[in-house]
Coordinates of C-alpha atoms in Angstrom, one line a residue:
M729 CA 80.0 95.1 208.6
T730 CA 81.2 92.3 211.0
A731 CA 79.2 89.5 212.3
T732 CA 79.5 87.6 215.5
V733 CA 79.5 84.0 215.0
G734 CA 78.3 81.9 217.9
A735 CA 79.0 78.4 219.0
D736 CA 78.0 75.7 216.6
H737 CA 75.5 73.7 218.6
G738 CA 75.5 70.4 217.2
G739 CA 76.1 71.8 213.8
K740 CA 72.7 73.3 213.5
D741 CA 73.5 77.0 214.9
T742 CA 75.0 78.3 211.6
R743 CA 75.6 81.7 210.6
L744 CA 72.7 81.6 208.2
R745 CA 70.4 80.3 210.9
R746 CA 71.4 83.0 213.3
F747 CA 70.9 85.6 210.5
L748 CA 67.4 84.3 209.8
N749 CA 66.6 84.4 213.6
G750 CA 67.8 87.9 213.9
E751 CA 70.7 86.8 216.0
A752 CA 73.6 87.4 213.7
G753 CA 74.9 90.4 215.7
F754 CA 75.9 92.7 212.7
E755 CA 77.6 95.8 214.3
I756 CA 75.7 98.4 212.4
V757 CA 74.8 101.1 214.9
P758 CA 78.2 100.9 216.7
H759 CA 79.8 101.8 213.3
G760 CA 77.4 104.5 212.6
R761 CA 80.2 107.0 212.0
R762 CA 81.4 104.8 209.2
W763 CA 78.1 104.6 207.6
G764 CA 77.7 108.3 208.1
A765 CA 80.9 109.0 206.2
V766 CA 79.7 106.7 203.4
S767 CA 76.3 108.6 203.1
L768 CA 78.3 111.9 203.4
V769 CA 80.4 110.8 200.4
L770 CA 77.2 109.7 198.4
I771 CA 75.5 113.2 199.1
L772 CA 78.6 115.1 198.0
L773 CA 78.9 113.2 194.9
A774 CA 75.1 113.6 194.2
L775 CA 75.3 117.4 194.8
G776 CA 78.5 117.6 192.8
A777 CA 76.9 115.7 189.9
V778 CA 73.8 118.0 190.0
G779 CA 75.9 121.0 190.2
I780 CA 78.3 120.0 187.4
R781 CA 76.2 118.0 184.9
G782 CA 72.8 119.3 185.9
L783 CA 69.5 117.4 185.4
D784 CA 68.2 116.4 181.9
F785 CA 64.6 117.5 182.1
S786 CA 62.1 116.0 179.6
I787 CA 60.2 118.3 177.3
E788 CA 57.2 118.0 179.6
F789 CA 59.3 120.3 182.0
T790 CA 61.2 122.4 179.4
G791 CA 58.7 122.6 176.5
G792 CA 59.4 121.1 173.1
T793 CA 58.2 118.7 170.5
T794 CA 58.5 114.7 170.4
F795 CA 58.6 112.7 167.2
I796 CA 57.4 109.1 167.3
V797 CA 58.6 107.2 164.3
E798 CA 56.9 104.0 163.3
N799 CA 57.5 101.5 160.3
A800 CA 61.1 102.8 159.9
G801 CA 63.3 101.2 157.1
G802 CA 66.1 100.4 159.6
G803 CA 69.8 100.5 159.2
F804 CA 70.2 104.0 160.7
T805 CA 71.7 105.1 164.1
S806 CA 70.8 107.5 166.7
D807 CA 74.0 109.6 166.0
E808 CA 73.0 109.9 162.2
L809 CA 69.5 110.9 163.3
R810 CA 70.7 113.5 165.8
D811 CA 73.5 114.9 163.4
A812 CA 71.0 115.3 160.6
L813 CA 68.5 117.2 162.8
T814 CA 71.2 119.3 164.3
E815 CA 72.4 120.4 160.8
E816 CA 68.8 120.9 159.6
L817 CA 67.3 122.7 162.6
G818 CA 70.5 124.4 164.0
V819 CA 69.9 123.1 167.5
E820 CA 72.1 120.8 169.5
D821 CA 70.0 120.1 172.6
L822 CA 68.0 117.2 171.2
T823 CA 67.7 113.5 171.9
A824 CA 67.3 110.7 169.5
Q825 CA 66.6 107.0 170.3
V826 CA 66.3 104.0 168.0
V827 CA 63.6 101.7 169.3
D828 CA 61.9 98.5 168.3
G829 CA 65.0 97.0 166.9
G830 CA 65.6 99.6 164.4
E831 CA 61.9 99.8 163.3
G832 CA 61.1 102.9 165.1
A833 CA 62.6 106.0 166.7
R834 CA 61.8 108.6 169.2
V835 CA 63.3 112.2 168.8
S836 CA 62.9 115.0 171.3
T837 CA 63.6 118.6 170.4
P838 CA 63.4 122.0 172.1
E839 CA 60.5 124.1 170.9
L840 CA 60.5 124.5 167.1
G841 CA 58.1 127.5 166.9
E842 CA 54.3 127.2 166.1
P843 CA 53.0 123.7 165.9
G844 CA 52.7 122.6 162.3
G845 CA 55.1 125.3 161.3
E846 CA 58.0 125.4 158.9
R847 CA 60.7 124.1 161.2
E848 CA 58.6 121.3 162.5
L849 CA 57.7 120.1 159.1
A850 CA 61.4 120.3 158.1
A851 CA 62.2 118.2 161.1
V852 CA 59.7 115.6 159.8
D853 CA 61.2 115.6 156.4
T854 CA 64.6 115.1 157.8
I855 CA 63.5 112.3 160.1
A856 CA 61.8 110.5 157.2
E857 CA 64.8 110.8 155.0
V858 CA 67.2 109.3 157.8
T859 CA 64.8 106.6 159.0
G860 CA 63.2 105.7 155.6
A861 CA 59.7 106.0 157.2
D862 CA 56.8 107.6 155.5
P863 CA 56.1 111.0 156.8
G864 CA 52.6 110.0 157.7
D865 CA 54.1 107.4 160.0
I866 CA 55.8 110.1 162.2
A867 CA 53.6 111.4 165.0
R868 CA 54.2 114.8 166.6
D869 CA 53.5 115.9 170.0
S870 CA 54.2 119.6 171.2
V871 CA 54.2 120.7 174.9
G872 CA 54.6 124.1 176.2
P873 CA 56.9 125.1 179.0
T874 CA 54.0 126.3 181.1
W875 CA 52.6 122.7 181.5
G876 CA 56.1 121.6 182.9
E877 CA 56.0 124.5 185.4
S878 CA 52.7 123.5 186.8
V879 CA 53.8 119.9 187.0
T880 CA 57.0 121.0 188.8
E881 CA 55.1 123.2 191.3
A882 CA 52.6 120.4 192.0
A883 CA 55.4 117.9 192.5
L884 CA 57.2 120.2 195.0
F885 CA 54.0 120.9 196.8
A886 CA 53.2 117.2 197.1
L887 CA 56.7 116.6 198.4
A888 CA 56.5 119.3 201.1
V889 CA 53.0 118.0 202.2
F890 CA 54.4 114.3 202.3
L891 CA 57.3 115.4 204.5
A892 CA 55.2 117.4 206.8
L893 CA 52.7 114.6 207.3
V894 CA 55.7 112.2 208.0
V895 CA 56.9 114.5 210.7
V896 CA 53.4 114.8 212.3
Y897 CA 52.6 111.2 212.1
I898 CA 55.9 109.7 213.4
S899 CA 56.0 112.3 216.3
L900 CA 52.5 111.3 217.4
R901 CA 53.0 107.6 216.8
F902 CA 56.5 107.4 218.3
E903 CA 58.5 110.5 219.2
L904 CA 60.0 113.6 217.7
R905 CA 63.5 112.4 217.5
M906 CA 62.3 109.5 215.3
A907 CA 60.5 111.9 213.2
V908 CA 63.8 113.9 212.8
A909 CA 65.7 110.7 211.9
A910 CA 63.0 109.6 209.4
L911 CA 63.1 113.1 207.9
V912 CA 66.8 113.1 207.4
T913 CA 66.7 109.6 205.9
L914 CA 64.1 110.7 203.4
L915 CA 66.1 113.8 202.4
H916 CA 69.1 111.6 202.1
D917 CA 67.0 109.3 199.7
I918 CA 66.0 112.2 197.5
V919 CA 69.4 113.7 197.2
V920 CA 71.2 110.6 196.4
T921 CA 68.5 109.5 193.9
V922 CA 68.5 112.8 192.1
G923 CA 72.3 112.6 192.0
V924 CA 72.3 109.3 190.3
Y925 CA 70.0 110.9 187.7
A926 CA 72.5 113.8 187.1
L927 CA 75.6 111.4 187.2
V928 CA 74.2 108.8 184.6
G929 CA 72.2 111.5 182.6
F930 CA 68.8 109.8 182.9
E931 CA 66.0 112.0 181.7
V932 CA 63.7 113.4 184.4
S933 CA 60.1 113.0 183.3
P934 CA 56.9 113.4 185.1
A935 CA 56.9 109.6 185.6
S936 CA 60.2 110.0 187.3
V937 CA 58.7 112.4 189.7
I938 CA 55.8 110.1 190.5
A939 CA 58.2 107.3 191.1
L940 CA 60.2 109.4 193.5
L941 CA 57.2 110.1 195.7
T942 CA 56.4 106.4 195.5
I943 CA 59.8 105.3 196.7
L944 CA 59.7 107.8 199.6
G945 CA 56.6 106.1 200.9
Y946 CA 58.4 102.8 200.6
S947 CA 61.5 103.9 202.4
L948 CA 59.3 105.5 205.2
Y949 CA 57.6 102.1 205.6
D950 CA 60.9 100.3 206.0
T951 CA 62.1 102.8 208.5
V952 CA 58.9 102.7 210.5
V953 CA 59.2 98.9 210.8
V954 CA 62.6 99.3 212.4
F955 CA 61.6 102.1 214.6
D956 CA 58.7 100.2 215.9
R957 CA 60.9 97.4 217.0
I958 CA 63.4 99.7 218.6
G959 CA 60.6 101.5 220.5
E960 CA 59.3 98.1 222.0
D961 CA 62.8 97.0 222.8
A962 CA 63.9 100.4 224.4
K963 CA 61.2 100.2 227.0
Q964 CA 63.7 98.0 229.1
I965 CA 66.2 101.0 229.3
G966 CA 66.1 102.8 232.6
P967 CA 68.4 105.2 234.4
D968 CA 70.3 102.4 236.0
S969 CA 70.4 100.2 232.9
S970 CA 73.8 98.7 232.0
V971 CA 72.9 98.7 228.2
T972 CA 72.9 101.7 226.0
Y973 CA 70.3 102.9 223.5
S974 CA 72.8 102.1 220.7
E975 CA 73.2 98.6 221.9
V976 CA 69.4 98.0 222.1
A977 CA 68.9 99.7 218.7
N978 CA 71.5 97.5 217.1
E979 CA 69.9 94.4 218.6
S980 CA 66.4 95.5 217.4
L981 CA 67.7 96.3 213.9
N982 CA 69.3 92.7 213.6
K983 CA 65.9 91.3 214.7
V984 CA 64.1 93.0 211.8
L985 CA 67.0 92.8 209.3
V986 CA 65.7 89.8 207.5
R987 CA 62.2 91.2 207.2
S988 CA 63.5 94.5 205.8
L989 CA 65.8 92.7 203.3
S990 CA 63.0 90.3 202.2
T991 CA 60.6 93.2 201.7
S992 CA 63.2 95.0 199.6
I993 CA 64.2 92.0 197.5
T994 CA 60.5 91.0 196.7
S995 CA 60.1 94.7 195.7
L996 CA 63.2 95.0 193.7
L997 CA 62.6 91.8 191.6
P998 CA 59.4 92.9 190.0
T999 CA 60.7 96.3 189.5
G1000 CA 63.8 95.0 187.9
A1001 CA 61.6 92.9 185.6
L1002 CA 59.6 95.8 184.7
L1003 CA 62.7 97.8 183.9
F1004 CA 64.8 95.3 182.2
I1005 CA 62.1 93.1 180.4
G1006 CA 59.0 95.4 180.0
A1007 CA 60.8 98.6 179.1
Q1008 CA 64.0 97.3 177.3
L1009 CA 62.4 94.6 175.2
F1010 CA 59.1 96.4 174.4
G1011 CA 60.5 99.8 174.3
A1012 CA 57.9 101.4 176.6
D1013 CA 59.5 104.6 177.5
T1014 CA 57.1 105.5 180.2
L1015 CA 57.5 102.3 181.9
Q1016 CA 61.3 102.8 181.7
D1017 CA 61.0 106.2 183.5
L1018 CA 59.0 104.8 186.1
A1019 CA 60.7 101.5 186.8
L1020 CA 64.2 103.2 186.7
A1021 CA 63.3 105.7 189.4
L1022 CA 61.7 103.0 191.5
F1023 CA 64.7 100.6 191.2
I1024 CA 67.3 103.2 192.1
G1025 CA 65.1 104.6 194.9
M1026 CA 64.2 101.3 196.4
G1027 CA 67.9 100.4 196.5
V1028 CA 68.7 103.7 198.1
G1029 CA 65.8 103.4 200.5
T1030 CA 66.9 99.9 201.6
Y1031 CA 70.4 101.0 202.4
S1032 CA 69.3 104.2 204.3
S1033 CA 66.6 102.4 206.4
I1034 CA 69.3 100.2 207.8
F1035 CA 72.6 102.2 207.7
V1036 CA 71.3 105.9 208.2
A1037 CA 68.0 106.0 210.0
T1038 CA 68.9 103.9 213.1
P1039 CA 72.4 105.3 213.7
I1040 CA 70.9 108.8 213.5
L1041 CA 68.2 107.9 216.0
A1042 CA 70.7 106.3 218.4
W1043 CA 72.9 109.4 218.1
L1044 CA 69.9 111.7 218.8
K1045 CA 68.8 109.7 221.8
E1046 CA 72.1 109.5 223.4
R1047 CA 72.8 113.1 223.0
A1048 CA 69.6 113.8 225.0
G1049 CA 71.2 112.0 227.9
P1050 CA 69.9 109.0 230.0
P1051 CA 66.1 108.6 230.5
A1052 CA 64.7 110.3 233.5
E1053 CA 63.9 108.5 236.7
P1054 CA 60.2 107.4 236.6
E1055 CA 58.1 109.4 239.1
E1056 CA 56.7 107.4 242.0
E1057 CA 53.0 106.9 241.9
P1058 CA 51.2 108.8 244.6
V1059 CA 50.0 107.0 247.5
P1060 CA 46.1 107.4 247.8
R1061 CA 45.1 109.2 250.9
G1062 CA 44.0 106.8 253.9
V1063 CA 46.2 103.9 252.5
G1064 CA 49.4 103.5 254.7
P1065 CA 51.8 100.6 255.6
A1066 CA 50.0 97.7 256.9
R1067 CA 50.2 97.4 260.6
A1068 CA 51.1 94.3 262.5
D1069 CA 47.8 94.4 264.3
G1070 CA 45.9 94.5 261.0
L1071 CA 44.4 97.9 261.7

């Protein structure tokens, strides 16, 4: 990104002032190919991560049992807990976390047969032995895979409806090419966010899916703000205009850049507080799933609304050619050029 630094008018026209006034002149749209290459790399990395590492779905999607330990004796590690359960149950696909500063633990396992059955009770005894907790302080929650299937179907249906409504709304409010650019941007956000989950190994839970739908709405809002300004400024473009659509779009983007970044920062700060303070310090796993997806998605959405949506829109508009010559308004019958004699 480069910035055009204007003359210093009496020391008051600083770069910061020009940036706050939307006059910084960042060359974002003219470098659309560069941002497109960055986004393409991100998408390929995301798809590669999903293809190679896959997604770690929570037991709400795959079915299984969660054990919540309270009043633990402390002094144990998640590896000790995981190894003991693997040896006892003969399963390797389980997760174990130490929470509340070692006074608690959370263990998720695949299905262990009938609820309250022999394997489940054996797991409780093993967890109690490792953590030093009383078996009565270990809560169990079993979920069948069919519940996860219904959640997945509902989430995919909600996503399809959301994207369809986006296309319809933006097509009616603005135009079809803006709808296409917004749709591509939202798909970009989905793929990159899912790729981050696969790459880092974050667990995908129902809270993550809810958060994903939320951040798509946030990303769309940011994109619409930019498109609205471009639509207003683009009215000056005619068949004989000396400026291109990309130049107008870049200028419009600079005008709303501060607003877009301010909205993003004010959204990321409370989400970051929710993630790093609420979830990490107080051990609220549901909050952590929700805040994590929101934090990643808002960051990706901020990037895409600036560096993806507008360059795509400018590319689509310029491929369509120059705007058509406006038709001359028909002259009403009986109205002709004024005569010198006033008749």
